[in-house]
Tab-separated table of C-alpha atoms in Angstrom:
chain	number	residue	atom	x	y	z
A	1	UNK	CA	-11.563	4.054	42.776
A	2	UNK	CA	-9.902	7.425	42.602
A	3	UNK	CA	-11.426	10.196	40.538
A	4	UNK	CA	-10.688	13.862	39.835
A	5	UNK	CA	-13.309	16.286	38.576
A	6	UNK	CA	-12.502	19.656	37.073
A	7	UNK	CA	-15.965	20.977	36.287
A	8	UNK	CA	-14.738	24.150	34.615
A	9	UNK	CA	-13.538	23.478	31.086
A	10	UNK	CA	-12.574	26.948	29.873
A	11	UNK	CA	-12.025	30.215	31.708
A	12	UNK	CA	-11.228	33.552	30.113
A	13	UNK	CA	-10.086	36.556	32.139
A	14	UNK	CA	-8.497	39.907	31.511
A	15	UNK	CA	-4.943	40.437	32.679
A	16	UNK	CA	-4.602	41.381	36.357
A	17	UNK	CA	-7.833	39.665	37.332
A	18	UNK	CA	-7.742	36.943	39.969
A	19	UNK	CA	-8.918	33.508	38.890
A	20	UNK	CA	-9.699	30.306	40.798
A	21	UNK	CA	-9.515	26.855	39.239
A	22	UNK	CA	-11.638	24.242	40.982
A	23	UNK	CA	-10.724	20.633	41.671
A	24	UNK	CA	-12.847	18.019	43.434
A	25	UNK	CA	-11.543	14.534	44.115
A	26	UNK	CA	-12.857	11.162	45.242
A	27	UNK	CA	-10.889	8.561	47.118
A	28	UNK	CA	-11.464	5.845	49.706
A	29	UNK	CA	-7.951	6.103	51.093
A	30	UNK	CA	-6.993	8.197	54.100
A	31	UNK	CA	-3.507	8.672	52.680
A	32	UNK	CA	-3.331	10.305	49.282
A	33	UNK	CA	-1.531	13.018	47.366
A	34	UNK	CA	-2.835	15.879	45.290
A	35	UNK	CA	-1.058	17.696	42.484
A	36	UNK	CA	-1.456	20.574	40.079
A	37	UNK	CA	0.292	20.653	36.711
A	38	UNK	CA	0.416	23.363	34.055
A	39	UNK	CA	0.489	22.534	30.336
A	40	UNK	CA	1.426	25.553	28.197
A	41	UNK	CA	0.885	25.511	24.424
A	42	UNK	CA	4.300	23.891	23.983
A	43	UNK	CA	2.778	20.717	25.440
A	44	UNK	CA	5.109	19.882	28.297
A	45	UNK	CA	3.455	19.376	31.689
A	46	UNK	CA	5.032	21.472	34.405
A	47	UNK	CA	4.761	20.402	38.038
A	48	UNK	CA	3.347	23.131	40.297
A	49	UNK	CA	2.555	21.599	43.684
A	50	UNK	CA	2.184	18.341	45.640
A	51	UNK	CA	0.231	18.044	48.884
A	52	UNK	CA	-0.421	15.042	51.093
A	53	UNK	CA	-3.737	14.336	52.739
A	54	UNK	CA	-2.453	15.080	56.221
A	55	UNK	CA	-1.403	18.613	55.439
A	56	UNK	CA	-4.391	20.907	55.028
A	57	UNK	CA	-2.408	24.067	55.420
A	58	UNK	CA	-2.957	26.431	52.527
A	59	UNK	CA	0.089	27.309	50.493
A	60	UNK	CA	1.156	30.456	48.713
A	61	UNK	CA	3.923	30.741	46.157
A	62	UNK	CA	4.192	34.164	44.614
A	63	UNK	CA	0.970	34.818	42.694
A	64	UNK	CA	-0.163	31.210	43.143
A	65	UNK	CA	-2.100	29.881	46.115
A	66	UNK	CA	-3.771	26.584	46.882
A	67	UNK	CA	-6.731	25.877	49.169
A	68	UNK	CA	-7.030	22.271	50.356
A	69	UNK	CA	-10.266	21.352	52.166
A	70	UNK	CA	-10.760	17.708	53.099
A	71	UNK	CA	-14.299	18.399	54.300
A	72	UNK	CA	-15.363	19.198	50.740
A	73	UNK	CA	-12.728	17.040	48.981
A	74	UNK	CA	-11.463	20.051	47.120
A	75	UNK	CA	-8.032	21.357	46.178
A	76	UNK	CA	-8.556	24.693	44.470
A	77	UNK	CA	-5.890	26.803	42.783
A	78	UNK	CA	-5.958	30.604	42.668
A	79	UNK	CA	-3.847	32.836	40.468
A	80	UNK	CA	-3.693	36.415	41.702
A	81	UNK	CA	-3.186	39.263	39.251
A	82	UNK	CA	-3.177	36.946	36.250
A	83	UNK	CA	-0.753	37.496	33.388
A	84	UNK	CA	-0.825	36.497	29.734
A	85	UNK	CA	1.919	33.948	30.437
A	86	UNK	CA	-0.505	32.123	32.729
A	87	UNK	CA	-2.515	31.053	29.681
A	88	UNK	CA	-2.358	27.263	29.641
A	89	UNK	CA	-4.262	24.118	30.480
A	90	UNK	CA	-4.169	23.303	34.183
A	91	UNK	CA	-4.573	19.761	35.469
A	92	UNK	CA	-5.390	18.577	38.955
A	93	UNK	CA	-4.282	15.028	39.777
A	94	UNK	CA	-4.608	12.484	42.588
A	95	UNK	CA	-2.496	9.541	43.707
A	96	UNK	CA	-3.502	7.101	46.413
A	97	UNK	CA	-0.687	5.357	48.271
A	98	UNK	CA	1.547	3.411	45.898
A	99	UNK	CA	-0.833	3.886	43.023
A	100	UNK	CA	-0.868	5.634	39.708
A	101	UNK	CA	-1.598	9.282	39.147
A	102	UNK	CA	-5.123	10.056	37.929
A	103	UNK	CA	-5.617	13.355	36.138
A	104	UNK	CA	-8.700	15.482	35.716
A	105	UNK	CA	-9.722	16.615	32.243
A	106	UNK	CA	-8.041	19.977	32.627
A	107	UNK	CA	-9.112	23.624	32.589
A	108	UNK	CA	-8.099	25.866	29.716
A	109	UNK	CA	-7.234	29.311	31.045
A	110	UNK	CA	-6.985	32.226	28.638
A	111	UNK	CA	-5.648	35.508	29.946
A	112	UNK	CA	-6.316	38.422	27.602
A	113	UNK	CA	-4.142	41.541	27.629
B	1	UNK	CA	18.386	21.848	35.303
B	2	UNK	CA	17.879	18.165	34.476
B	3	UNK	CA	15.105	17.375	32.031
B	4	UNK	CA	13.317	14.392	30.580
B	5	UNK	CA	14.253	13.973	26.936
B	6	UNK	CA	11.947	12.559	24.282
B	7	UNK	CA	12.272	11.982	20.579
B	8	UNK	CA	10.947	12.522	18.057
B	9	UNK	CA	8.855	15.573	18.900
B	10	UNK	CA	6.513	14.972	15.980
B	11	UNK	CA	5.744	11.840	14.005
B	12	UNK	CA	3.427	11.296	11.084
B	13	UNK	CA	2.865	7.722	10.033
B	14	UNK	CA	0.455	5.780	7.920
B	15	UNK	CA	-2.032	3.328	9.304
B	16	UNK	CA	-0.573	-0.174	9.745
B	17	UNK	CA	3.002	1.079	9.975
B	18	UNK	CA	5.242	0.622	12.990
B	19	UNK	CA	6.330	3.599	15.088
B	20	UNK	CA	8.654	3.970	18.074
B	21	UNK	CA	9.217	6.663	20.670
B	22	UNK	CA	12.235	7.128	22.901
B	23	UNK	CA	12.544	8.597	26.379
B	24	UNK	CA	15.541	9.396	28.583
B	25	UNK	CA	14.482	10.188	32.161
B	26	UNK	CA	16.153	12.473	34.657
B	27	UNK	CA	19.322	10.838	35.933
B	28	UNK	CA	18.691	8.869	39.112
B	29	UNK	CA	14.942	8.605	38.700
B	30	UNK	CA	14.010	4.975	39.234
B	31	UNK	CA	10.448	5.284	37.997
B	32	UNK	CA	9.505	5.975	34.398
B	33	UNK	CA	6.019	6.458	32.985
B	34	UNK	CA	4.490	6.536	29.529
B	35	UNK	CA	1.213	8.419	29.155
B	36	UNK	CA	-1.133	8.971	26.245
B	37	UNK	CA	-2.975	12.266	26.051
B	38	UNK	CA	-5.853	12.605	23.627
B	39	UNK	CA	-6.736	16.162	22.631
B	40	UNK	CA	-8.925	17.776	25.269
B	41	UNK	CA	-8.258	15.114	27.903
B	42	UNK	CA	-5.852	14.579	30.761
B	43	UNK	CA	-2.927	12.171	30.386
B	44	UNK	CA	-3.703	8.486	30.921
B	45	UNK	CA	-1.050	6.081	32.121
B	46	UNK	CA	-0.029	3.412	29.634
B	47	UNK	CA	2.857	1.808	31.492
B	48	UNK	CA	4.972	2.368	34.599
B	49	UNK	CA	8.485	1.019	35.134
B	50	UNK	CA	10.367	0.690	38.390
B	51	UNK	CA	13.958	0.358	37.213
B	52	UNK	CA	13.693	-2.221	34.411
B	53	UNK	CA	10.533	-3.901	35.686
B	54	UNK	CA	6.984	-3.159	34.619
B	55	UNK	CA	4.826	-2.382	37.659
B	56	UNK	CA	1.640	-1.324	35.861
B	57	UNK	CA	0.678	-1.918	32.249
B	58	UNK	CA	-3.011	-2.499	32.833
B	59	UNK	CA	-4.016	0.211	30.338
B	60	UNK	CA	-1.497	-0.714	27.639
B	61	UNK	CA	-3.145	-2.250	24.532
B	62	UNK	CA	-0.788	-5.181	24.445
B	63	UNK	CA	-1.917	-6.485	21.084
B	64	UNK	CA	-0.208	-3.534	19.396
B	65	UNK	CA	1.791	-1.615	22.023
B	66	UNK	CA	5.004	-2.678	23.682
B	67	UNK	CA	7.397	-0.921	26.036
B	68	UNK	CA	10.812	-1.732	27.361
B	69	UNK	CA	13.418	-0.276	29.690
B	70	UNK	CA	16.155	-2.816	29.321
B	71	UNK	CA	18.907	-1.300	31.487
B	72	UNK	CA	16.612	0.621	33.786
B	73	UNK	CA	17.504	3.951	32.233
B	74	UNK	CA	16.029	5.008	28.897
B	75	UNK	CA	12.892	3.499	27.445
B	76	UNK	CA	11.197	2.805	24.127
B	77	UNK	CA	7.470	2.645	23.416
B	78	UNK	CA	6.436	0.925	20.191
B	79	UNK	CA	3.171	0.695	18.300
B	80	UNK	CA	2.738	-1.922	15.615
B	81	UNK	CA	0.567	-1.637	13.645
B	82	UNK	CA	-0.536	1.962	14.172
B	83	UNK	CA	-4.236	2.750	13.910
B	84	UNK	CA	-6.021	6.034	13.274
B	85	UNK	CA	-7.194	6.116	16.891
B	86	UNK	CA	-3.596	6.146	18.116
B	87	UNK	CA	-3.201	9.779	17.071
B	88	UNK	CA	-2.363	11.560	20.332
B	89	UNK	CA	0.417	13.084	22.393
B	90	UNK	CA	2.678	10.505	24.026
B	91	UNK	CA	4.287	11.810	27.178
B	92	UNK	CA	7.122	10.342	29.167
B	93	UNK	CA	7.680	11.221	32.821
B	94	UNK	CA	10.040	10.187	35.571
B	95	UNK	CA	10.111	10.413	39.353
B	96	UNK	CA	12.254	9.386	42.299
B	97	UNK	CA	9.822	6.757	43.463
B	98	UNK	CA	6.195	5.802	42.919
B	99	UNK	CA	3.193	7.756	41.727
B	100	UNK	CA	2.847	9.598	44.997
B	101	UNK	CA	5.894	11.689	44.156
B	102	UNK	CA	5.977	14.561	41.712
B	103	UNK	CA	6.601	13.470	38.170
B	104	UNK	CA	8.676	15.427	35.699
B	105	UNK	CA	7.482	15.332	32.127
B	106	UNK	CA	9.259	15.460	28.821
B	107	UNK	CA	8.083	17.592	25.882
B	108	UNK	CA	6.083	14.713	24.395
B	109	UNK	CA	5.786	13.173	20.954
B	110	UNK	CA	2.784	14.228	18.917
B	111	UNK	CA	1.743	11.285	16.756
B	112	UNK	CA	-0.516	11.646	13.740
B	113	UNK	CA	-1.690	8.479	12.021
B	114	UNK	CA	-3.049	8.986	8.496
C-alpha cells in the first residue's frame, strides 16, 4: 500500500530564510509519481510539481527546488529566500501506476515579516 | 486560464438534511475527482470518474453519499442525510487522465453541519 509521511507539522521562519519541507514515501511499485501541492488560506490546492520514479534529477523553479532521492524514499521541497506569500499548507502526494493519489497530512508553513 | 468551478463555496445545513455540491471541470479533462478534506488532514478521495463512469468509489459512504457525472462533464455530489461528522471541505479536481497526472483543484465547498 502506498503511504506518504510528512513528519513536520508546522514550521515558522522569518522572511528571507531558506526552509526545507520533508516528504518520505512508501510504495512497492517501481513506477510511481510524486507531487507537491500548495494550499493557501483561500483553500484551493495549487499544483507545484510532478516527478516520475525514473527521473531523479533535481529540479529548480525560481525560489523553489526539489530533491528526489530514491535511496531514502524522499522527495523534499526547499524554498529559498522565503516570502510572506509562501505561507500556506504544503502537501506531498504519491500515485502508483493507474491508482489514486495519496496525500500526506501536510506541513503548515508560516513566514513572518 | 481554465479553472475548475465549484458551487456553493460555503454551505451550512442541519443534521439530517440533504445537501448537494456541483463541480465543472476544466474543459477536456476526462477524469474528475471528489475529495473530502477534514481540518488538519490531507484530502482523501471519495470518488473518481473517467468520463461518465465511476472508476473508484471505494471510500464513498454509499449509504448516504452519491455522485454522478451523467454526460461526462460536470458532476454533482450529494449527501442525504447529512451528519455532524460530514463537516469538512469538499474539493473537486480534474485531470487529463488517471491519478498519475497532475490534478487541478477547484476552490472547494466548506460544509458545516449543525
